[in-house]
Coordinates of C-alpha atoms in Angstrom, one line a residue:
Chain A
X1 CA 92.3 228.2 17.7
X2 CA 89.4 230.1 16.6
X3 CA 89.7 233.1 19.3
X4 CA 90.0 236.4 18.0
X5 CA 93.4 238.1 18.3
X6 CA 92.8 240.4 21.0
X7 CA 91.2 237.5 22.7
X8 CA 93.9 235.4 22.9
X9 CA 96.1 238.1 23.9
X10 CA 93.9 238.6 26.7
X11 CA 93.9 234.7 27.6
X12 CA 97.8 234.7 27.4
X13 CA 98.1 237.9 29.9
X14 CA 95.2 236.4 32.4
X15 CA 96.9 232.8 32.4
X16 CA 100.6 234.8 33.2
X17 CA 98.5 236.3 36.4
X18 CA 96.9 233.4 37.0
X19 CA 100.1 231.5 37.6
X20 CA 101.7 234.8 39.5
X21 CA 100.4 233.9 43.1
X22 CA 101.9 230.3 42.7
X23 CA 105.7 232.0 41.3
X24 CA 105.7 234.6 43.7
X25 CA 105.3 232.1 47.1
X26 CA 107.5 229.9 45.4
X27 CA 110.3 232.6 44.5
X28 CA 109.6 234.6 47.6
X29 CA 109.6 231.8 50.3
X30 CA 112.0 229.1 48.7
X31 CA 114.5 231.0 46.9
X32 CA 114.1 233.9 49.1
X33 CA 114.4 232.2 52.3
X34 CA 117.1 229.9 50.9
X35 CA 119.3 232.8 49.5
X36 CA 118.7 234.2 53.5
X37 CA 120.6 231.5 54.6
X38 CA 123.1 231.2 52.3
X39 CA 124.2 234.8 53.3
X40 CA 123.8 234.0 56.6
X41 CA 125.9 231.3 56.9
X42 CA 129.1 233.2 56.0
X43 CA 128.5 235.4 59.3
X44 CA 129.0 234.5 63.0
X45 CA 125.7 234.7 64.0
X46 CA 125.7 233.3 67.5
X47 CA 121.9 233.4 69.4
X48 CA 120.4 236.5 66.6
X49 CA 121.0 236.4 63.2
X50 CA 123.9 239.2 62.7
X51 CA 125.4 240.4 59.7
X52 CA 128.9 239.9 60.8
X53 CA 131.0 238.2 58.1
X54 CA 133.5 235.5 59.0
X55 CA 134.2 234.2 55.8
X56 CA 134.1 230.7 55.6
X57 CA 135.1 229.6 59.2
X58 CA 131.5 228.1 59.9
X59 CA 132.2 225.6 57.1
X60 CA 135.5 225.0 58.3
X61 CA 134.4 224.3 61.7
X62 CA 131.5 222.4 60.4
X63 CA 133.8 219.9 58.7
X64 CA 135.9 219.8 61.5
X65 CA 133.3 218.6 63.5
X66 CA 132.6 214.6 63.9
X67 CA 129.0 215.0 64.7
X68 CA 128.6 216.7 61.1
X69 CA 130.9 213.9 59.7
X70 CA 128.4 211.2 61.0
X71 CA 125.2 212.7 59.8
X72 CA 126.5 212.9 56.4
X73 CA 128.0 208.9 56.7
X74 CA 124.4 208.1 58.1
X75 CA 122.5 209.8 55.3
X76 CA 124.9 208.0 52.6
X77 CA 124.0 204.6 54.3
X78 CA 120.3 205.4 54.8
X79 CA 119.7 206.6 51.6
X80 CA 121.8 204.1 49.3
X81 CA 120.1 201.2 51.3
X82 CA 116.8 203.0 51.3
X83 CA 117.0 203.6 47.7
X84 CA 118.2 200.0 46.7
X85 CA 115.8 198.4 48.9
X86 CA 112.7 200.1 48.7
X87 CA 113.1 199.8 44.7
X88 CA 113.9 195.9 45.0
X89 CA 111.1 194.9 47.1
X90 CA 108.5 197.8 45.9
X91 CA 109.2 196.4 42.2
X92 CA 108.7 192.8 43.4
X93 CA 105.6 193.3 45.3
X94 CA 103.9 195.4 42.5
X95 CA 105.0 192.3 40.2
X96 CA 103.7 189.8 42.5
X97 CA 100.2 192.0 42.6
X98 CA 100.4 192.4 38.9
X99 CA 99.6 188.6 38.5
X100 CA 96.1 189.1 40.2
X101 CA 95.6 188.0 43.4
X102 CA 92.4 188.1 45.6
X103 CA 91.0 191.2 47.9
X104 CA 94.0 193.2 45.9
X105 CA 92.2 196.7 47.0
X106 CA 92.5 195.7 51.0
X107 CA 95.6 194.3 50.2
X108 CA 97.0 197.7 48.3
X109 CA 95.4 199.5 51.6
X110 CA 97.4 197.5 53.9
X111 CA 100.6 198.2 51.9
X112 CA 99.9 201.7 51.9
X113 CA 99.0 202.1 55.2
X114 CA 102.3 203.0 56.9
X115 CA 102.9 205.6 54.5
X116 CA 99.6 207.7 55.7
X117 CA 101.2 207.4 59.0
X118 CA 103.4 210.2 59.9
X119 CA 107.3 209.7 60.3
X120 CA 106.4 210.5 64.1
X121 CA 104.2 207.5 64.6
X122 CA 106.4 205.4 62.4
X123 CA 109.3 206.3 64.9
X124 CA 107.3 205.6 67.7
X125 CA 106.0 202.0 67.3
X126 CA 109.4 201.1 65.7
X127 CA 111.3 202.3 68.6
X128 CA 109.0 199.9 70.6
X129 CA 109.0 197.2 67.6
X130 CA 113.0 196.7 68.3
X131 CA 112.8 197.2 72.0
X132 CA 114.6 194.1 72.9
X133 CA 112.2 193.8 76.2
X134 CA 108.8 194.8 74.6
X135 CA 109.4 194.4 70.7
X136 CA 110.5 191.0 68.3
X137 CA 113.5 190.1 70.5
X138 CA 110.9 189.9 73.3
X139 CA 108.3 187.6 71.4
X140 CA 110.5 185.3 70.0
X141 CA 112.9 184.6 73.0
X142 CA 109.6 184.1 74.9
X143 CA 108.0 181.7 71.9
X144 CA 111.3 179.7 73.1
X145 CA 113.9 181.1 70.9
X146 CA 116.2 182.2 74.2
X147 CA 119.3 183.2 72.5
X148 CA 117.5 185.1 69.6
X149 CA 118.9 188.9 69.8
X150 CA 117.8 192.0 67.6
X151 CA 118.3 195.0 69.4
X152 CA 119.7 197.5 66.4
X153 CA 118.7 200.6 68.6
X154 CA 121.0 199.9 71.4
X155 CA 123.9 199.3 69.3
X156 CA 125.6 202.2 68.0
X157 CA 127.3 200.3 65.1
X158 CA 123.9 198.9 63.6
X159 CA 121.7 201.5 64.7
X160 CA 120.9 203.4 61.8
X161 CA 120.0 200.3 60.2
X162 CA 117.0 200.4 62.6
X163 CA 116.2 203.5 61.7
X164 CA 116.6 202.0 57.8
X165 CA 113.9 199.1 58.5
X166 CA 111.1 201.9 60.2
X167 CA 111.9 204.0 57.0
X168 CA 111.5 200.8 54.4
X169 CA 108.5 200.1 56.4
X170 CA 107.1 203.2 55.6
X171 CA 107.8 204.2 52.3
X172 CA 107.8 201.0 50.3
X173 CA 104.2 200.7 49.9
X174 CA 104.3 204.2 48.0
X175 CA 106.8 202.8 45.8
X176 CA 104.9 199.8 45.1
X177 CA 101.9 201.5 44.2
X178 CA 104.0 203.6 42.0
X179 CA 105.6 200.7 40.2
X180 CA 102.2 199.0 40.0
X181 CA 100.8 201.7 38.1
X182 CA 103.8 201.5 35.8
X183 CA 103.4 197.7 35.3
X184 CA 99.6 198.4 34.4
X185 CA 100.4 200.7 32.0
X186 CA 102.3 198.1 29.9
X187 CA 100.7 196.8 26.6
X188 CA 99.5 193.2 27.6
X189 CA 100.9 192.5 23.7
X190 CA 104.3 192.4 25.3
X191 CA 103.9 190.0 27.6
X192 CA 102.0 187.7 24.6
X193 CA 104.8 188.3 22.4
X194 CA 107.6 187.2 24.7
X195 CA 105.1 184.3 25.6
X196 CA 105.1 183.2 21.8
X197 CA 108.9 183.7 21.6
X198 CA 109.5 181.4 24.7
X199 CA 111.5 184.1 26.7
X200 CA 111.2 183.5 30.5
X201 CA 109.2 185.5 32.6
X202 CA 112.0 187.0 34.7
X203 CA 113.8 188.0 31.4
X204 CA 111.0 189.9 29.7
X205 CA 110.9 192.0 33.3
X206 CA 114.5 192.8 32.8
X207 CA 115.1 193.4 29.5
X208 CA 112.0 194.8 28.4
X209 CA 109.4 195.9 31.4
X210 CA 111.7 197.5 33.4
X211 CA 113.3 199.7 30.4
X212 CA 109.8 200.6 29.8
X213 CA 109.1 201.7 32.8
X214 CA 111.9 204.1 32.8
X215 CA 109.4 207.5 33.4
X216 CA 108.1 205.6 36.1
X217 CA 111.6 204.8 38.0
X218 CA 112.4 208.5 37.6
X219 CA 109.7 209.6 39.2
X220 CA 110.0 207.5 41.9
X221 CA 113.5 207.8 42.1
X222 CA 113.1 211.5 42.8
X223 CA 110.1 211.5 45.0
X224 CA 112.5 208.9 47.4
X225 CA 115.7 211.0 47.1
X226 CA 113.8 214.2 48.4
X227 CA 112.5 212.6 51.2
X228 CA 115.6 211.0 51.9
X229 CA 117.5 214.4 52.2
X230 CA 114.7 215.6 54.4
X231 CA 114.9 213.0 56.7
X232 CA 114.5 214.4 60.1
X233 CA 111.1 213.4 62.3
X234 CA 111.8 209.7 61.9
X235 CA 115.2 210.3 63.8
X236 CA 113.8 212.7 66.3
X237 CA 110.5 210.1 67.2
X238 CA 112.6 206.9 66.8
X239 CA 116.1 207.6 68.3
X240 CA 116.8 210.9 69.1
X241 CA 119.9 210.8 66.9
X242 CA 120.9 208.2 69.8
X243 CA 122.6 205.8 70.5
X244 CA 125.3 208.9 71.4
X245 CA 125.3 210.4 67.8
X246 CA 125.1 207.1 66.1
X247 CA 121.8 208.0 64.1
X248 CA 122.6 212.0 63.5
X249 CA 121.6 213.0 60.1
X250 CA 121.8 216.3 58.9
X251 CA 118.7 217.9 59.0
X252 CA 118.7 217.6 62.2
X253 CA 122.3 218.9 62.8
X254 CA 120.9 222.2 61.3
X255 CA 118.2 222.2 63.6
X256 CA 119.9 221.5 66.8
X257 CA 122.5 224.1 66.0
X258 CA 120.0 226.7 64.8
X259 CA 117.4 226.0 67.9
X260 CA 118.9 224.2 70.6
X261 CA 123.2 225.1 70.4
X262 CA 122.7 229.2 69.9
X263 CA 124.9 228.7 67.0
X264 CA 122.9 230.0 64.1
X265 CA 125.9 230.5 61.7
X266 CA 126.9 227.1 62.3
X267 CA 123.2 225.5 61.6
X268 CA 123.1 227.9 58.3
X269 CA 126.3 226.5 57.4
X270 CA 125.2 222.9 57.7
X271 CA 122.3 223.9 56.0
X272 CA 123.6 225.4 53.3
X273 CA 125.8 222.1 52.4
X274 CA 122.6 220.2 51.9
X275 CA 121.4 222.6 49.9
X276 CA 124.7 222.1 47.8
X277 CA 124.2 218.6 47.9
X278 CA 121.0 218.6 46.6
X279 CA 121.7 221.1 43.6
X280 CA 124.5 219.0 42.8
X281 CA 122.4 215.7 42.4
X282 CA 119.0 217.6 41.3
X283 CA 119.6 220.0 38.9
X284 CA 121.7 218.0 36.0
X285 CA 119.0 215.3 36.3
X286 CA 116.1 217.6 35.9
X287 CA 117.2 219.2 33.3
X288 CA 118.4 215.9 31.3
X289 CA 114.6 214.6 32.2
X290 CA 112.7 217.5 31.6
X291 CA 114.7 219.9 29.9
X292 CA 114.8 217.4 27.0
X293 CA 110.8 217.3 26.4
X294 CA 110.7 220.9 25.8
X295 CA 112.2 220.5 22.5
X296 CA 111.8 217.0 21.9
Chain B
X1 CA 94.8 186.4 28.2
X2 CA 98.6 186.6 27.7
X3 CA 99.3 185.7 31.3
X4 CA 96.5 183.6 32.2
X5 CA 97.2 182.5 35.7
X6 CA 96.2 179.4 37.0
X7 CA 94.2 178.8 40.1
X8 CA 97.2 177.6 42.1
X9 CA 99.2 180.0 41.1
X10 CA 96.9 182.6 41.7
X11 CA 96.7 180.8 45.4
X12 CA 100.0 181.0 45.9
X13 CA 100.5 184.4 44.9
X14 CA 97.3 185.7 47.2
X15 CA 99.2 184.0 49.8
X16 CA 102.5 185.3 49.5
X17 CA 100.9 188.8 49.4
X18 CA 98.7 188.4 52.5
X19 CA 101.5 187.1 54.7
X20 CA 103.5 190.1 53.3
X21 CA 100.7 192.2 54.1
X22 CA 100.5 190.6 57.6
X23 CA 104.0 191.4 58.2
X24 CA 103.6 195.0 57.4
X25 CA 100.4 195.6 59.2
X26 CA 101.7 194.0 62.4
X27 CA 103.3 196.6 64.0
X28 CA 100.2 198.4 63.9
X29 CA 98.4 195.9 65.1
X30 CA 100.2 195.1 68.1
X31 CA 100.1 199.1 68.7
X32 CA 96.4 199.1 68.9
X33 CA 96.1 195.9 71.0
X34 CA 98.5 197.1 73.0
X35 CA 96.5 200.0 73.6
X36 CA 93.8 197.8 75.3
X37 CA 95.8 196.1 78.1
X38 CA 97.0 197.3 81.0
X39 CA 100.8 198.1 81.7
X40 CA 101.9 195.1 83.6
X41 CA 99.8 192.9 80.6
X42 CA 101.9 195.0 77.8
X43 CA 104.7 193.7 79.1
X44 CA 103.9 190.0 80.3
X45 CA 105.9 187.2 79.5
X46 CA 104.9 185.5 77.3
X47 CA 103.7 188.1 75.0
X48 CA 99.7 188.4 75.1
X49 CA 97.8 188.5 71.8
X50 CA 94.1 188.6 72.0
X51 CA 93.3 186.7 75.1
X52 CA 94.1 189.7 78.0
X53 CA 91.7 191.9 80.3
X54 CA 90.4 194.6 77.4
X55 CA 90.3 197.6 79.2
X56 CA 90.0 201.5 78.1
X57 CA 92.0 203.0 80.8
X58 CA 95.1 203.9 79.1
X59 CA 92.8 206.4 76.6
X60 CA 91.3 207.6 79.5
X61 CA 94.8 208.5 81.2
X62 CA 95.8 210.0 77.8
X63 CA 92.6 211.9 77.5
X64 CA 93.2 213.2 80.7
X65 CA 96.4 214.3 80.6
X66 CA 96.5 216.2 77.5
X67 CA 93.1 217.2 75.3
X68 CA 93.0 215.0 72.5
X69 CA 90.3 217.2 70.7
X70 CA 91.9 220.2 70.8
X71 CA 94.8 218.3 68.9
X72 CA 92.7 216.9 66.8
X73 CA 91.0 220.0 66.0
X74 CA 94.0 221.7 65.4
X75 CA 95.0 218.6 62.7
X76 CA 91.8 219.2 60.9
X77 CA 92.0 222.6 60.8
X78 CA 95.6 222.7 59.5
X79 CA 95.5 220.3 57.1
X80 CA 92.3 220.8 55.8
X81 CA 93.1 224.8 55.6
X82 CA 96.2 224.6 53.8
X83 CA 94.9 222.0 51.2
X84 CA 91.7 224.1 50.7
X85 CA 94.0 227.4 50.5
X86 CA 96.4 225.6 48.1
X87 CA 93.8 224.4 45.7
X88 CA 92.4 227.6 45.3
X89 CA 96.1 229.3 44.2
X90 CA 96.5 225.9 41.9
X91 CA 93.8 225.8 40.0
X92 CA 94.2 229.0 38.0
X93 CA 98.0 228.3 37.7
X94 CA 97.2 224.7 36.8
X95 CA 94.6 226.0 34.1
X96 CA 97.3 228.6 32.9
X97 CA 99.6 226.0 32.4
X98 CA 97.6 223.2 31.1
X99 CA 95.6 225.2 28.6
X100 CA 97.7 228.5 27.5
X101 CA 101.2 226.6 28.0
X102 CA 104.1 228.8 27.2
X103 CA 107.6 228.1 26.1
X104 CA 108.8 228.6 30.1
X105 CA 105.8 226.1 31.3
X106 CA 107.6 223.2 31.4
X107 CA 110.8 225.5 32.8
X108 CA 108.5 226.9 35.4
X109 CA 107.0 223.6 36.3
X110 CA 110.4 222.1 36.7
X111 CA 111.6 224.8 38.8
X112 CA 108.9 224.8 40.8
X113 CA 108.8 221.4 42.0
X114 CA 112.6 221.3 42.4
X115 CA 111.6 223.9 45.5
X116 CA 110.4 220.8 47.1
X117 CA 113.6 219.1 47.0
X118 CA 115.1 222.0 48.7
X119 CA 115.9 220.8 52.3
X120 CA 113.4 222.6 54.4
X121 CA 115.8 223.3 57.3
X122 CA 117.3 226.2 54.4
X123 CA 114.0 228.0 54.8
X124 CA 113.3 227.5 58.3
X125 CA 114.7 230.3 60.3
X126 CA 113.9 233.1 57.9
X127 CA 110.4 231.5 58.0
X128 CA 110.8 231.6 62.0
X129 CA 111.7 235.3 62.2
X130 CA 109.0 236.2 59.9
X131 CA 106.5 234.4 61.8
X132 CA 107.9 236.0 65.2
X133 CA 107.6 239.6 63.4
X134 CA 104.0 238.7 62.2
X135 CA 103.2 237.4 65.8
X136 CA 102.3 234.1 63.8
X137 CA 104.1 231.7 65.8
X138 CA 101.8 228.9 67.7
X139 CA 99.1 230.3 65.6
X140 CA 96.6 227.8 63.4
X141 CA 96.8 230.3 60.5
X142 CA 100.6 230.7 60.4
X143 CA 100.6 226.6 59.7
X144 CA 97.9 226.6 57.2
X145 CA 100.2 229.4 55.6
X146 CA 103.5 227.4 55.5
X147 CA 102.2 224.0 55.0
X148 CA 100.1 225.3 51.7
X149 CA 103.5 226.9 50.6
X150 CA 105.1 223.3 51.5
X151 CA 102.5 221.1 49.5
X152 CA 101.8 223.8 46.9
X153 CA 104.1 222.4 44.0
X154 CA 102.7 219.1 44.5
X155 CA 99.2 220.1 44.3
X156 CA 100.0 221.9 41.1
X157 CA 101.5 219.6 39.7
X158 CA 98.9 216.7 40.7
X159 CA 96.4 219.4 39.2
X160 CA 98.2 220.0 36.0
X161 CA 98.5 216.4 35.4
X162 CA 94.8 216.1 35.5
X163 CA 94.1 219.2 33.5
X164 CA 96.1 218.4 30.6
X165 CA 93.9 214.6 30.6
X166 CA 91.0 217.1 30.0
X167 CA 90.5 217.9 26.2
X168 CA 90.6 221.9 25.3
X169 CA 88.4 221.5 23.0
X170 CA 85.5 221.5 25.7
X171 CA 86.9 224.6 27.2
X172 CA 86.7 225.8 23.8
X173 CA 83.4 225.2 22.9
X174 CA 82.6 227.0 26.3
X175 CA 84.2 230.2 25.1
X176 CA 82.3 230.1 21.9
X177 CA 79.2 230.2 23.7
X178 CA 80.1 233.2 25.3
X179 CA 81.4 231.7 28.6
X180 CA 83.6 234.1 30.4
X181 CA 87.1 233.2 32.0
X182 CA 85.5 233.0 35.3
X183 CA 82.9 230.7 34.2
X184 CA 84.8 228.5 32.1
X185 CA 87.4 227.6 35.0
X186 CA 84.4 227.6 37.7
X187 CA 81.5 225.9 35.6
X188 CA 83.2 223.9 32.9
X189 CA 86.9 222.8 34.0
X190 CA 86.6 222.6 37.5
X191 CA 83.4 219.8 37.6
X192 CA 85.3 218.0 34.8
X193 CA 88.3 217.9 37.1
X194 CA 86.1 216.9 40.2
X195 CA 88.1 213.3 40.7
X196 CA 91.0 214.5 39.9
X197 CA 90.7 217.7 42.1
X198 CA 89.2 214.9 45.1
X199 CA 92.5 212.7 44.9
X200 CA 94.5 215.8 45.2
X201 CA 92.6 216.7 48.2
X202 CA 92.8 213.6 50.0
X203 CA 96.4 213.3 49.4
X204 CA 97.6 216.6 50.4
X205 CA 95.3 216.3 53.8
X206 CA 97.4 213.4 54.4
X207 CA 100.8 215.0 53.3
X208 CA 100.1 217.9 55.7
X209 CA 98.2 215.8 58.4
X210 CA 101.6 213.7 58.9
X211 CA 103.7 217.2 58.7
X212 CA 105.7 217.0 61.3
X213 CA 109.1 219.5 60.9
X214 CA 106.9 222.5 60.5
X215 CA 104.3 221.6 63.0
X216 CA 106.9 220.8 65.7
X217 CA 108.9 223.6 65.3
X218 CA 106.5 226.6 64.6
X219 CA 103.8 225.6 67.5
X220 CA 103.9 225.2 71.4
X221 CA 100.7 224.9 73.1
X222 CA 97.9 226.7 71.0
X223 CA 98.3 225.3 67.5
X224 CA 99.7 222.1 68.2
X225 CA 98.4 219.4 65.7
X226 CA 98.5 215.4 66.5
X227 CA 102.0 215.3 65.5
X228 CA 102.9 217.5 68.3
X229 CA 100.6 215.2 70.6
X230 CA 102.2 212.1 70.0
X231 CA 105.5 213.7 69.9
X232 CA 105.3 214.7 73.5
X233 CA 104.6 211.2 74.7
X234 CA 108.1 210.2 72.6
X235 CA 110.6 210.0 75.3
X236 CA 110.3 210.7 79.0
X237 CA 107.5 208.2 80.0
X238 CA 109.3 205.5 78.1
X239 CA 108.1 202.5 80.0
X240 CA 104.2 202.8 79.6
X241 CA 104.0 201.2 76.6
X242 CA 100.2 200.7 77.2
X243 CA 99.9 204.6 77.3
X244 CA 102.2 205.2 75.0
X245 CA 100.3 202.9 72.3
X246 CA 96.9 204.1 73.3
X247 CA 98.1 207.9 72.3
X248 CA 99.5 206.3 69.1
X249 CA 96.3 204.5 68.4
X250 CA 94.5 208.0 69.1
X251 CA 96.9 209.5 66.8
X252 CA 96.7 207.5 63.8
X253 CA 92.9 206.4 64.1
X254 CA 91.6 209.4 61.8
X255 CA 93.9 208.3 59.2
X256 CA 93.7 204.7 59.2
X257 CA 89.9 205.4 59.0
X258 CA 90.2 207.8 56.1
X259 CA 92.8 206.0 54.1
X260 CA 90.4 202.6 54.1
X261 CA 87.3 204.8 52.8
X262 CA 89.0 206.4 50.6
X263 CA 91.9 203.9 49.2
X264 CA 90.7 204.0 45.7
X265 CA 91.0 207.9 45.3
X266 CA 94.2 207.9 47.3
X267 CA 96.0 205.4 45.0
X268 CA 94.5 207.4 42.4
X269 CA 95.9 210.3 43.6
X270 CA 99.1 209.2 44.3
X271 CA 99.6 207.4 40.9
X272 CA 98.1 210.0 38.5
X273 CA 100.0 213.1 40.0
X274 CA 103.3 211.3 40.2
X275 CA 103.2 208.8 36.9
X276 CA 101.6 210.6 33.9

């Protein structure tokens, strides 16, 4: 750098100052707010937050609650299926589009439309689509398939998969676009080389292209995972947690206890558990992924 | 081209892609169509596709029941305001990280992004208390601030990746010519980064527009945006499908239109911001 020394010092200082508003907001709001919640999770707060500590009581109660266990189980089912299916479908669609299709940009817009809709609208629309008297079942039956039955939202055993369908519908477009960007970033020479060597296309994808797309996969994974843990509005709009408690999710548990159940401490404890889960998953990964780039 | 795709192959690909596209678009299409039917036609057996008596009656009823324009206006102010405020804060921060990196820049970026992973419920109550204390509950200002905070990490991340692509030499040349720091950012960097800023703006408007967790929990009547409008139709009148469809169509129309015209920037925003 040609700048004189004091000038550079000034620049560095300004750079620090320029970053302050952002650091401050992130620090105060997210870290401060989260810590506050963690501290109050050890209290017996009911309607109002009070610093009357009760040790781990809230946590014991939490893990004894069936609704919480159901929520965790649902989150696992939803999360794992969501990751697997959205990645597979998203990648296949992206590979298809990478082959050059007609009206590509229109197709891309349509696939992305669901992502541009809120979870609230997604939940509502799919509540109707999956409604046996109105949606898919009704349409197929009236087309002559009298015995067709597809009413996941009314069957507690599979209701969570009804939510999953809506989630996939909403989120897969984004994944496809991300994957497509990754595929387009692959050097065309690689395709040529594998063609010359007579390697079948699917093998090229699995053994060469996908490993090369690792950064894209990681980014996508983080985006999707973060959205999964937070799933709340989709449930509220689509099932309200029902039938019974069949589609409850942790975020909704927290919310219901904080605002509906007049049991703040319980809500804080549940929220702290969610935080813990995120930290356990995210932190080691984050340092592995970004930390190494610091040095390399 | 290595993968010289034959015409036939291309036709098949196109057909498959469009079948998928249609399948994906069907729920939206069905909702829009239903909104123009009468309640009786909406649940008609067999279902009516295009040949029914088109009516605007549902829209009139919905508008009468809840003032659509007020919700729409709130959505515009909240989504637009939070995004613009976010960009104002993010530009200097992203500039400093992209052009004056320190040893800890990567860590700060990572750390900030990880706040985006934190479950929002964890900070809901403290923010709720602060809102009560400051009288911000159910105000647009309050939501603008909260949504700005929620999306700030993404805005900074996206701007940072765009800024990184701009050669630092250009800024340096401007400095050599005696540009002050303010001029450097405002007149040199920002114009060059306009496409990136536009994509960031667009994506974050959509994210803020769709944000429901905070808008549902921190608003009641005054500041409620379209997410609240549509949520209010969710359960109690579960049998009036045509009216529900009309309400949904009204809620999604702005996004569908915006998305159609800005598809290119949107995809750019989504991929550039996320995929380096």
